[in-house]
Amino acid sequence: MNRLRLLAAVASLLACVPAQATQPDHAAPSADAPTTSTVPTTLGEIGRRVAAAEPGATLVIEPGVYHEHLRLTKPLTIRAGGKVIIDGGGSGDIVEITGPDVTFQGFTVRNTGIDLDKENAAIRVLAPRAVIKDNIVEDVLFGIDLREAPDSLISNNRIGGKALDIARRGDGLRLWRSDRTIVEDNVIHDGRDAILWYSKGVVVRRNTGLDSRYGLHLMFSDDVTITDNEFTRNSVGIYLMYSTGVEIAGNRLIQNRGPSGYGLGLKETDRFVVRGNLMVGNRSGIYIDGSPLAPDVPGEFSANTLAGNDVGITFLPSARGNLIYANNFIDNFNQIAVAGRGNLDANQFWKGDAGNFWSDYTGYDQNHDGVGDFVHESATLFEDLMDREPSLRLFLFSPAQQAVEFVGRAVPAVRPEPKFTDEVPLMRPVPVAALPASSSSTRMPLAAGGAILVLFGSGLLRLVRDPAGGPGGAL
Amino acid sequence: MIKINHVSMKFGRSVAVSDATFDIPAGDSVALWGPNGAGKTTLIRCVLGLLRFRGSISLDGRDVRRDGKRARLLVGYVPQELGFHDELGVNEALRFFAALKGLDAVDTSATLEHVGLAGHGGKRVRELSGGMKQRLALAIALLGNPPVLVLDEVTASLDAVGRAEFVGLLERLSGAGRTLLFASHRLDEVATLARRVVELEQGRVRRITPVAAFVAGTEHGAVLHLHIAAHARQEAMRSLSEGGFSPKLNGVGLLVPVAASQKAAPFRVLADARIAVEDFEVVTSAHAADLATRARERRETQP
Amino acid sequence: MTTLSLAPNPALRSPPSALRNTLTLARRELRDAVRSRWFLLYTLAFTVLGLAVSFVSAAGTGGSGLSGFGRTTAGLVNLVLLVVPLMALSAGAASIASDRERGMLSYLFSQPMNPSELLLGKFLGLAAALLAAISLGLGSCALILAWKGLRTNPQSMFWLCGLAFMLALGMLSVGMLISTLARRASVAVGTGIFVWLMLVFVSDLALMAGAVALRLRIETLFAASLVNPLQVFKMWSLHAVDANLDVLGPAGLYAVEEYGALLHVMFAGCMVAWVVVPLLLASVVLSRRSPL
């Protein structure tokens, strides 16, 4: 137990390191990155054409495989005229944009070096207003790395990391002091993080993040809008730290089950709105640690659907001032958990007439106003015991667990204190937002599986047919 | 065919069979005779290799304990009563036991015809009467034409008509060189079916005699077979014992040995005790001797 | 009536092989089981309860079709934990004891076969019956869930089915051991139900109490839970479906960290032991005891 706590403390310390203002550069790009650039001075074929072009020109590159490292130092529009592959040959960065207003579109950029210290990147942008569009970036350490490149557009790129151990991977996408950048319609997979550092007013929409560490990570990035993204099978879906004024809406956060495994984590974040998101099958749908920090503006959670997570929302005991209403809590093993012990009196689980929909609500609605006639109190004896003695989780899903819960309901003396109360629980779920489009096709395998089982079972029964007929055969 | 060599069997402290030794040559027909508890059924179970007895028993040289599977291949066995699965069909039962005996195919209708069950193959076992069930058991025992038939009080739960038919059937079967070992309470059965009689008393073999000598030597003038409802049998036993008789229980009622001049006396005792006698038969030793003689004659005239 | 065909067979056949006898008995047992009320009743109950669980969990999602390993699978695991052992234990417990009671056992033993063939044949026949019941029950649940729009990998259904069958085999084996020991079928079935109660509730509750009162270390807790085949089934199905046991808290984390991929082998080992050991004991008892 003590060791666990110690581990947790160390982990949170480590997580805080980059946040300490005195040494922000520790995990951030080296200040002298441009001078350590690995892009060589000898020019390749594209490099020669770029060198020859006037600022503001548009270059269309012929299809082919180009083994070169490219530096774009002036405003240019450079486009692939077909399948253009720029291969870094497994060393250094590949494309470096140091001039402003560069549009880089339609290329396949692949095979960077794997030097984590030098942060080898496929596309590094060091100037404002870059447009990085429609590229395929694969087999890279860092994918697209923006350093002080405000007002850029990162759109419709597909970024795939090298098949490395997570500790040796780089970030699929990184923004460093790149305010007002728009990140949209990208697919980022098998990287470390997609991360925003000190970047204000960024819009992140319609992106997909798969099989990475942090689907999206905000550090000290304010007024960011995160909408309609999907983050699946990452260690953590979206994690906000020390950021203010964040809108998170319409995102799908599914099966993020790393060691912490949050769909959405909020650490010391202020002025946030979490609306219409879908969190399914995460270790914890939402994780709230010290948010909101300033109590004057409540953290708002509404119209979210949390389903099939181990825990719907995990609160650290310090969390207060959250307003949680009109959400669906469906079949989470623990709908609401408080890490450590404590109650959630400083948070509110309803707003006006609207509480939340709880799949485990046992009350009824006699006057048909859509609101349950009894308050919803989360208090099962087994959950209470688990909070006290975590190792009892081993007995989850067993009939013995139900026996304990039955006793908890039947015997008032052992009924635990409720962790929270929803005064106006909803009888019906609110419309589920952010559902993936197709669902009819994916149920086929299950139906087929069921059919196979049924056929198999009845086939077994047919074994009893007496081959010679007679009364033994016909039942 | 059957060699029984110094066989002893104990259940806990009580001795069921004690040092029994005798041979039954092929084609012989031997009755085990004795009161309840004399060890007849136990000895039969030993012959089938069902019990862990001391001594040895072999069937055609096959030891029933060490080589039980092959030894039992030689035996058709009919128990006193058989508790088939309710839903079992008659044909199905035949096919099942045929498979256990290693027969690939069985002509169920012919087999049933032999035991007088023709046309009953489509029925469930539970639809059969007691006598028909015993016939089915006999049909199963005869599957594969085993050289040895072992019968344990097979008629005990049958009524008079059923028993007569069944014994007739057995008599026809026991010819044709088949070895027969059976336990019985009934003098008439023994006289009809046996050639030799092994008398058992408290687990010991008292003597082995040819059937004619056995019938001639029976002490009792007659044996009354009283059919009495199950619930009244214990009461009847007590009343008769108090009245100076030595009754024995059997499947449908009581056997009461009586002197030739006392055949009606037990009825009076039972009437006083208000116990109804549903039916009765009298077997006299003269009758039994007659049966034995006729059986021998039939055997001798057979080809 | 001709006496010719009733004459003893002079050509001595060899007795059927052990395999053949076992299969004959297995077929017989399967047939009896399928026709008997207990089988029908259990299959029906299992299917209906499974459907109820599926419907309730589908309804709990508010028709959103959202349910991961959530309540559905948990509910089905729970159902399997309750019903399958009861089914298998009582079927096993009734099997030999009721034959003994009816005098059928000694009659069967008077046929050319060995006790172990009877035991194995009955075991296989009942196992097939249980497998049929389980796949019918869970299969129809899968159909309902698919119809209700649940998007789940059918693989987890197959796992659940297979593991439930393993559990059934283990419990059947225990039931048959009880059956060989008991004199009467009613006593055997009663004992089977008692064992079921012990495994389902008492042992877990005792272990829980132990964990709280004695502050058992998680290693101990995990090891202790491996003794109970129901716990093994539960942990195995979670592990198989989720490739993880973190749902089960510290003890689950410990198990995965400590044993990793070995867990499958450990769980399989426990289950196989629960199948094989009671069956071997039953075979010894059956061949030593009088069949009366």
Short mmCIF file of C-alpha atoms in Angstrom, two decimals, chain B residues 45 50-52 60 62 69-70 72-74 77 79 82-85 87-88 92 96-97 99-104 113-114 140 144-147 172-173 176 178, chain C residues 1-2 5-9 12-18 20-21 24-25 28 31-32 35 102 104 106-114 117 287-288 290-292:
data_model
loop_
_atom_site.label_atom_id
_atom_site.label_comp_id
_atom_site.label_asym_id
_atom_site.label_seq_id
_atom_site.Cartn_x
_atom_site.Cartn_y
_atom_site.Cartn_z
CA ARG B 45 -23.05 -61.13 -7.41
CA LEU B 50 -19.58 -57.27 -8.76
CA LEU B 51 -18.14 -57.76 -5.27
CA ARG B 52 -14.63 -57.91 -3.91
CA ASP B 60 -14.69 -71.03 -18.57
CA ARG B 62 -11.64 -66.61 -16.99
CA LYS B 69 -14.80 -57.99 -18.72
CA ARG B 70 -14.08 -61.12 -20.72
CA ARG B 72 -18.91 -61.41 -18.11
CA LEU B 73 -19.06 -61.72 -21.87
CA LEU B 74 -20.06 -65.32 -21.23
CA TYR B 77 -27.83 -61.97 -16.14
CA PRO B 79 -31.80 -59.51 -11.73
CA LEU B 82 -34.64 -53.79 -13.00
CA GLY B 83 -34.84 -50.00 -12.72
CA PHE B 84 -34.49 -48.88 -16.28
CA HIS B 85 -34.46 -45.21 -17.12
CA GLU B 87 -37.88 -42.75 -20.91
CA LEU B 88 -35.91 -45.63 -22.35
CA GLU B 92 -33.35 -48.73 -27.61
CA PHE B 96 -27.72 -50.23 -26.02
CA PHE B 97 -26.96 -53.49 -24.25
CA ALA B 99 -23.51 -52.51 -28.08
CA LEU B 100 -22.15 -53.06 -24.57
CA LYS B 101 -21.86 -56.75 -25.36
CA GLY B 102 -19.93 -55.91 -28.50
CA LEU B 103 -22.65 -56.86 -30.96
CA ASP B 104 -22.69 -54.71 -34.05
CA GLU B 113 -40.29 -62.56 -30.20
CA HIS B 114 -38.15 -65.18 -28.49
CA ILE B 140 -31.11 -58.54 -22.95
CA GLY B 144 -25.17 -62.59 -28.13
CA ASN B 145 -26.28 -66.08 -27.00
CA PRO B 146 -24.07 -66.34 -23.92
CA PRO B 147 -23.32 -69.88 -22.71
CA ARG B 172 -37.19 -73.91 -22.90
CA LEU B 173 -34.03 -71.81 -22.74
CA ALA B 176 -29.81 -76.57 -25.60
CA ARG B 178 -26.85 -73.57 -21.74
CA MET C 1 -40.38 -70.12 -31.43
CA THR C 2 -37.20 -71.81 -32.55
CA SER C 5 -31.06 -69.27 -32.34
CA LEU C 6 -31.45 -69.45 -28.59
CA ALA C 7 -28.65 -71.95 -28.28
CA PRO C 8 -25.51 -70.53 -26.71
CA ASN C 9 -23.08 -69.05 -29.10
CA LEU C 12 -16.54 -66.70 -28.35
CA ARG C 13 -16.42 -63.07 -29.19
CA SER C 14 -13.95 -60.68 -27.66
CA PRO C 15 -15.45 -57.99 -25.46
CA PRO C 16 -15.88 -54.49 -26.91
CA SER C 17 -12.93 -52.16 -26.49
CA ALA C 18 -12.87 -49.65 -23.66
CA ARG C 20 -16.28 -48.41 -27.77
CA ASN C 21 -17.97 -49.07 -24.45
CA THR C 24 -21.80 -46.32 -26.16
CA LEU C 25 -22.33 -45.21 -22.58
CA ARG C 28 -26.78 -43.31 -23.81
CA ARG C 31 -29.70 -39.21 -24.72
CA ASP C 32 -31.04 -39.76 -21.21
CA ARG C 35 -34.78 -36.36 -22.47
CA ARG C 102 -32.36 -48.20 -9.04
CA MET C 104 -28.99 -50.22 -12.57
CA SER C 106 -24.88 -53.49 -10.60
CA TYR C 107 -26.81 -54.48 -13.69
CA LEU C 108 -24.51 -52.38 -15.87
CA PHE C 109 -21.49 -53.81 -14.12
CA SER C 110 -22.76 -57.31 -14.87
CA GLN C 111 -22.22 -56.48 -18.53
CA PRO C 112 -18.83 -56.96 -20.14
CA MET C 113 -17.37 -53.61 -19.17
CA ASN C 114 -15.25 -51.93 -16.51
CA GLU C 117 -15.61 -47.08 -18.75
CA SER C 287 -13.97 -49.74 -8.75
CA ARG C 288 -13.45 -50.41 -5.05
CA SER C 290 -19.75 -52.44 -4.20
CA PRO C 291 -22.13 -51.23 -6.90
CA LEU C 292 -25.15 -51.93 -4.71
#
